[in-house]
mmCIF file of C-alpha atoms in Angstrom:
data_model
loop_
_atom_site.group_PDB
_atom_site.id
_atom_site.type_symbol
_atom_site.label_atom_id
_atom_site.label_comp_id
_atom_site.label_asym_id
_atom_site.label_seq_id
_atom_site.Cartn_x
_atom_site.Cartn_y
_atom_site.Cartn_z
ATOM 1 C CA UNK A 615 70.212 285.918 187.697
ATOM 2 C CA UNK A 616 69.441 289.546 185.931
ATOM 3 C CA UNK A 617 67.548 291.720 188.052
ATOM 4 C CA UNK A 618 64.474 293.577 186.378
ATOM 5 C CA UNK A 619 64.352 297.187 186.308
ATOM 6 C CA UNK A 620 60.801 298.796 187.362
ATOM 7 C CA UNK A 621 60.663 302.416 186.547
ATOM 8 C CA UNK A 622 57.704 304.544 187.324
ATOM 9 C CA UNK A 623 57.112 308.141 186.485
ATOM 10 C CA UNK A 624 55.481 309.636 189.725
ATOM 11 C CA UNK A 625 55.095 307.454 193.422
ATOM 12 C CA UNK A 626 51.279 307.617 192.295
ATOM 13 C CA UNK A 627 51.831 304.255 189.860
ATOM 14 C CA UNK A 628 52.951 302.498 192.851
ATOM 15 C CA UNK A 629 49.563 300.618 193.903
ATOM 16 C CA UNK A 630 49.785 299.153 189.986
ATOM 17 C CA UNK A 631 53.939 298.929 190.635
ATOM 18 C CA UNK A 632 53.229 297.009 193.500
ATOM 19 C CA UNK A 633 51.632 294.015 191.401
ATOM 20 C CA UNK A 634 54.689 293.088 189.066
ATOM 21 C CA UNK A 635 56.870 293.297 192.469
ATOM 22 C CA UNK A 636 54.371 290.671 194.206
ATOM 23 C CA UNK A 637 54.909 288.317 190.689
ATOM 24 C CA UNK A 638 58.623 289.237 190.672
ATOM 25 C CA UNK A 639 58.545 287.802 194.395
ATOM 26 C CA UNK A 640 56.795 284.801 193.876
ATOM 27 C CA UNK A 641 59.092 283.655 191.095
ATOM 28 C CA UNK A 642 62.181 284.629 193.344
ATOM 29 C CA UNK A 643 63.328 287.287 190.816
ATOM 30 C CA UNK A 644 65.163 290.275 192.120
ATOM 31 C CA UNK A 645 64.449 293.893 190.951
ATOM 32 C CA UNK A 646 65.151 297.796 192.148
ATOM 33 C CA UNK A 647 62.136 300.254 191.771
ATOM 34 C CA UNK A 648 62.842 303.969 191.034
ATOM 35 C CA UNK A 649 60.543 306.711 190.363
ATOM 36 C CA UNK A 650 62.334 308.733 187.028
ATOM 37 C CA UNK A 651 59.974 310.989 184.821
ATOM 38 C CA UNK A 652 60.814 311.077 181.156
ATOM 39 C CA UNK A 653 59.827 314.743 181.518
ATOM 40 C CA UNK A 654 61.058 316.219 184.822
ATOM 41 C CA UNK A 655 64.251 313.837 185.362
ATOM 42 C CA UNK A 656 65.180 313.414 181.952
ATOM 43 C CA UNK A 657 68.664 312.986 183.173
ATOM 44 C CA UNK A 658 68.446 310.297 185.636
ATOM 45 C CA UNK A 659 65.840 308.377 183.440
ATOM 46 C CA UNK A 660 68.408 308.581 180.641
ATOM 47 C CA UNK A 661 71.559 307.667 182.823
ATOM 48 C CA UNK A 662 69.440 304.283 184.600
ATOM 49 C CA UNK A 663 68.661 303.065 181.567
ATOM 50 C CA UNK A 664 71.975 303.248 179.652
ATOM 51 C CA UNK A 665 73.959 301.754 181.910
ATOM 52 C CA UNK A 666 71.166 299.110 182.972
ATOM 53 C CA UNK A 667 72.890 296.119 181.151
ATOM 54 C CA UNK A 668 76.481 296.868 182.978
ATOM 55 C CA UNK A 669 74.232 297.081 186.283
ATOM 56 C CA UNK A 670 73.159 293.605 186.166
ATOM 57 C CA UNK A 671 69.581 294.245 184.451
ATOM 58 C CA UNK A 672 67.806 291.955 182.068
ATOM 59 C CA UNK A 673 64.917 293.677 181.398
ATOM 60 C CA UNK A 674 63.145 297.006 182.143
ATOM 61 C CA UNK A 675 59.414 297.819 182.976
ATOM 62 C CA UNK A 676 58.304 301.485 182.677
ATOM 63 C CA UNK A 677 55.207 302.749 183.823
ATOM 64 C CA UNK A 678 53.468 305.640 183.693
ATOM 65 C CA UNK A 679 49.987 307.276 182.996
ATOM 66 C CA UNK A 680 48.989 310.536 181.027
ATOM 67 C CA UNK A 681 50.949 311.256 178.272
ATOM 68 C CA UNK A 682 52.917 308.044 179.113
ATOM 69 C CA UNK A 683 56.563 308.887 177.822
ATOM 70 C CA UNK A 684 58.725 306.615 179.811
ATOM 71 C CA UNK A 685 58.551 303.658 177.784
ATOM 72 C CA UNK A 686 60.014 305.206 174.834
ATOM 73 C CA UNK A 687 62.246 307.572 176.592
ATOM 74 C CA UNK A 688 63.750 304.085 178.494
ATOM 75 C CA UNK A 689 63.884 302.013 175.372
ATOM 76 C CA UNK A 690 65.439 305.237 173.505
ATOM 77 C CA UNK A 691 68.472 304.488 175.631
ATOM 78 C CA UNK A 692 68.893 300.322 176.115
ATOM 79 C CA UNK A 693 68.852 297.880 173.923
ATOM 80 C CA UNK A 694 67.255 295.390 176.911
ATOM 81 C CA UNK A 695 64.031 294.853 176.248
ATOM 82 C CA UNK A 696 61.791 297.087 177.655
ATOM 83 C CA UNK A 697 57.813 296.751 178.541
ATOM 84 C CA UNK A 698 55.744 299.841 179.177
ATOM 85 C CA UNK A 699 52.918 299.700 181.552
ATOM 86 C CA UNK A 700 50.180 301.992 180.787
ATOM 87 C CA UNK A 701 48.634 303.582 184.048
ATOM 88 C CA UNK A 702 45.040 304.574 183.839
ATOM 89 C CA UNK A 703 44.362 308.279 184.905
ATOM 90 C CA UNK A 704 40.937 310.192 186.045
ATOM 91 C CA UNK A 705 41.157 312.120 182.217
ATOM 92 C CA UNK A 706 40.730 309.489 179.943
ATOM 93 C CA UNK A 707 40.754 305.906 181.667
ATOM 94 C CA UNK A 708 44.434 305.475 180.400
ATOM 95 C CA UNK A 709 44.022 305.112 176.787
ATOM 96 C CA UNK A 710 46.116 307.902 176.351
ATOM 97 C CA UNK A 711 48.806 306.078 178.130
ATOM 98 C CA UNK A 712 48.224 303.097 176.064
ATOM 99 C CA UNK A 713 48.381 304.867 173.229
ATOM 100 C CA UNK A 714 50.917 306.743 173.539
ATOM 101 C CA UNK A 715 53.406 303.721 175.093
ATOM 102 C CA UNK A 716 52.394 301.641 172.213
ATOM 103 C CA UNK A 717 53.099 303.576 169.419
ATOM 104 C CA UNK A 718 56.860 303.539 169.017
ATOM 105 C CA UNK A 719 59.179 304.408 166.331
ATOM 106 C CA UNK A 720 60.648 301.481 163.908
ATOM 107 C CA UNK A 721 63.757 300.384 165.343
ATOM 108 C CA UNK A 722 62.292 301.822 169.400
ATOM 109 C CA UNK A 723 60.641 298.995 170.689
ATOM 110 C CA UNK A 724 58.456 298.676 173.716
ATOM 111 C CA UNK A 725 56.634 295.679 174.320
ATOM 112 C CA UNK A 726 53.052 296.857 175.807
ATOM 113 C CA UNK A 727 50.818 295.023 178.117
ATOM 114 C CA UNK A 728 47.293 296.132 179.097
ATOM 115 C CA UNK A 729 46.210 299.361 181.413
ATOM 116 C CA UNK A 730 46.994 298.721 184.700
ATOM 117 C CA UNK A 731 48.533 295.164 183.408
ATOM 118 C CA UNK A 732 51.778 295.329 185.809
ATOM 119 C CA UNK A 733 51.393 291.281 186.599
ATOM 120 C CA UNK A 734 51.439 290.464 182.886
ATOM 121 C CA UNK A 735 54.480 293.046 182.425
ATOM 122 C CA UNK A 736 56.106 291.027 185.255
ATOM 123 C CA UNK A 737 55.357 287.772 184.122
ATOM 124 C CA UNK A 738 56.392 288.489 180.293
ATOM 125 C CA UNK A 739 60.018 290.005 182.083
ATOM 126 C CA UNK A 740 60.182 286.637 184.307
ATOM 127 C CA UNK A 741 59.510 284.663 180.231
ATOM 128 C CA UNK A 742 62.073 287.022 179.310
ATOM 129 C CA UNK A 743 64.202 285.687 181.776
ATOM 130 C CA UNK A 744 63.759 282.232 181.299
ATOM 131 C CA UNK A 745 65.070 282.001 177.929
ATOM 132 C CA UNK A 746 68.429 281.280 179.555
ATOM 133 C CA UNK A 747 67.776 280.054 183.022
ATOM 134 C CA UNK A 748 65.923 276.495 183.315
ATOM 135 C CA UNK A 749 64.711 277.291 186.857
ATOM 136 C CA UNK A 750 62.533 279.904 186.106
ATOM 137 C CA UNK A 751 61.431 278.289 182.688
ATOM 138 C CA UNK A 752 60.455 275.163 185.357
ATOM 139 C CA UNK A 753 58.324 277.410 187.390
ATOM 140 C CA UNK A 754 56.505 279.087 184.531
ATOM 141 C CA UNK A 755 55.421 275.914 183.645
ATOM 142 C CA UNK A 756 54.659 274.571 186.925
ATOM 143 C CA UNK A 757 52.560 277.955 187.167
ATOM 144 C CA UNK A 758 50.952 277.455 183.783
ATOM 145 C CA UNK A 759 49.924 273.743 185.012
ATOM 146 C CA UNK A 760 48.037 274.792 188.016
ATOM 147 C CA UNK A 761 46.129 277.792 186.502
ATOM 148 C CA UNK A 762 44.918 274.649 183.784
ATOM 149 C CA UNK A 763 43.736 272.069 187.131
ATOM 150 C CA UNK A 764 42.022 275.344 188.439
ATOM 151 C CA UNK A 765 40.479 275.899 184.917
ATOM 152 C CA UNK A 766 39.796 271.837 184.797
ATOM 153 C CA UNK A 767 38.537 271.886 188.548
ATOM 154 C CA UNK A 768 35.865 274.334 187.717
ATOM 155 C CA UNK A 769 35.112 272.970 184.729
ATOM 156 C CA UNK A 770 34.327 269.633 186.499
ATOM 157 C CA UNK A 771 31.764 271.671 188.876
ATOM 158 C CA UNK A 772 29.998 273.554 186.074
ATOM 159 C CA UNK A 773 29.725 270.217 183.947
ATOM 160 C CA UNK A 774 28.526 268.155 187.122
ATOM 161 C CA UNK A 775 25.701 270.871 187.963
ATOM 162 C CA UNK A 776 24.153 271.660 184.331
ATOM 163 C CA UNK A 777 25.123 268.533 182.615
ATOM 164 C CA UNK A 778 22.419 265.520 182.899
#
C-alpha cells in the first residue's frame, strides 16, 4: 500500500496534523510526518516531495497557516496529488491560508479542504487510495454505511418525539 505524506510547515499545525493521522490509523494506512517550511527549508521541502513517488508515497498533505505556501511549493515539485490543509492563525482566522492554498496556478494543482479540515484531507488521501486497492474502497463504504444508520437512528428519535 502507498504511504501518505503529511507535511507541515512549523510543529505548531500538529494539534490539526494530529487529526488526519488518527483517520489514517483507523483505515490502517501508513504515513511519515515531517515539519518542512516552503520558506525557511526550501531545500528539504523541495527534495521530499520530488522524490516522494520513488519513496513509496501516494499522496501528499501539506499544511500550513499564514501565508500558507506549502501546498503549492509541494505540488510545484510532484506530480502525486497533493491536498493543502489550511491552518487557522490568531491574524485572520485562516482565510489567508485558505486563500492563499487554494489559488494555484493552471497546470499546479492542490486539492483544498476546509480550515482546520485535516480529517477530510485524510479521508479524500485514503479515496485517493482506494482507486486501486479494494480493501480500503470496502472500508470507505462500510464507513459511509454507518455514518447513514447514525443519521437514520437519529432521525427515528426526532420523528418519534415531534411526529403525532
Amino acid at each position: 500500500m502507498k504511504k501518505v505524506g503529511i507535511v507541515m510547515g512549523s510543529d505548531s499545525d500538529l494539534p490539526v496534523v494530529e487529526k488526519a493521522m488518527a483517520v489514517l490509523d483507523q483505515y490502517g494506512v501508513p504515513y511519515e510526518v515531517h515539519v518542512y517550511s516552503a520558506h525557511r527549508t526550501p531545500l528539504e521541502a523541495r527534495d521530499f516531495s520530488a522524490n516522494a513517488r520513488e519513496n513509496g508515497f501516494g499522496v501528499i498533505l501539506a499544511a500550513a497557516g499564514m501565508a500558507a505556501h506549502l501546498a503549492g511549493a509541494i505540488a510545484a515539485n510532484t506530480t502525486l496529488p497533493v491536498i493543502g490543509i489550511p491552518v487557522k492563525s490568531k491574524y485572520l482566522d485562516g482565510i489567508d491560508a485558505l486563500l492563499s492554498t487554494v489559488q494555484m496556478p493552471t497546470g499546479i494543482p492542490v486539492a483544498t479542504v476546509a480550515i482546520d479540515g485535516a480529517a477530510n484531507a485524510a479521508l479524500l488521501s485514503v479515496q485517493i487510495l482506494a482507486v486501486t486497492d479494494k480493501e480500503l474502497a470496502d472500508k470507505l463504504d462500510a464507513a459511509r454505511r454507518e455514518g447513514a444508520d447514525k443519521v437514520l437512528e437519529k432521525n427515528r428519535a426526532v420523528e418519534a418525539r415531534f411526529n403525532h
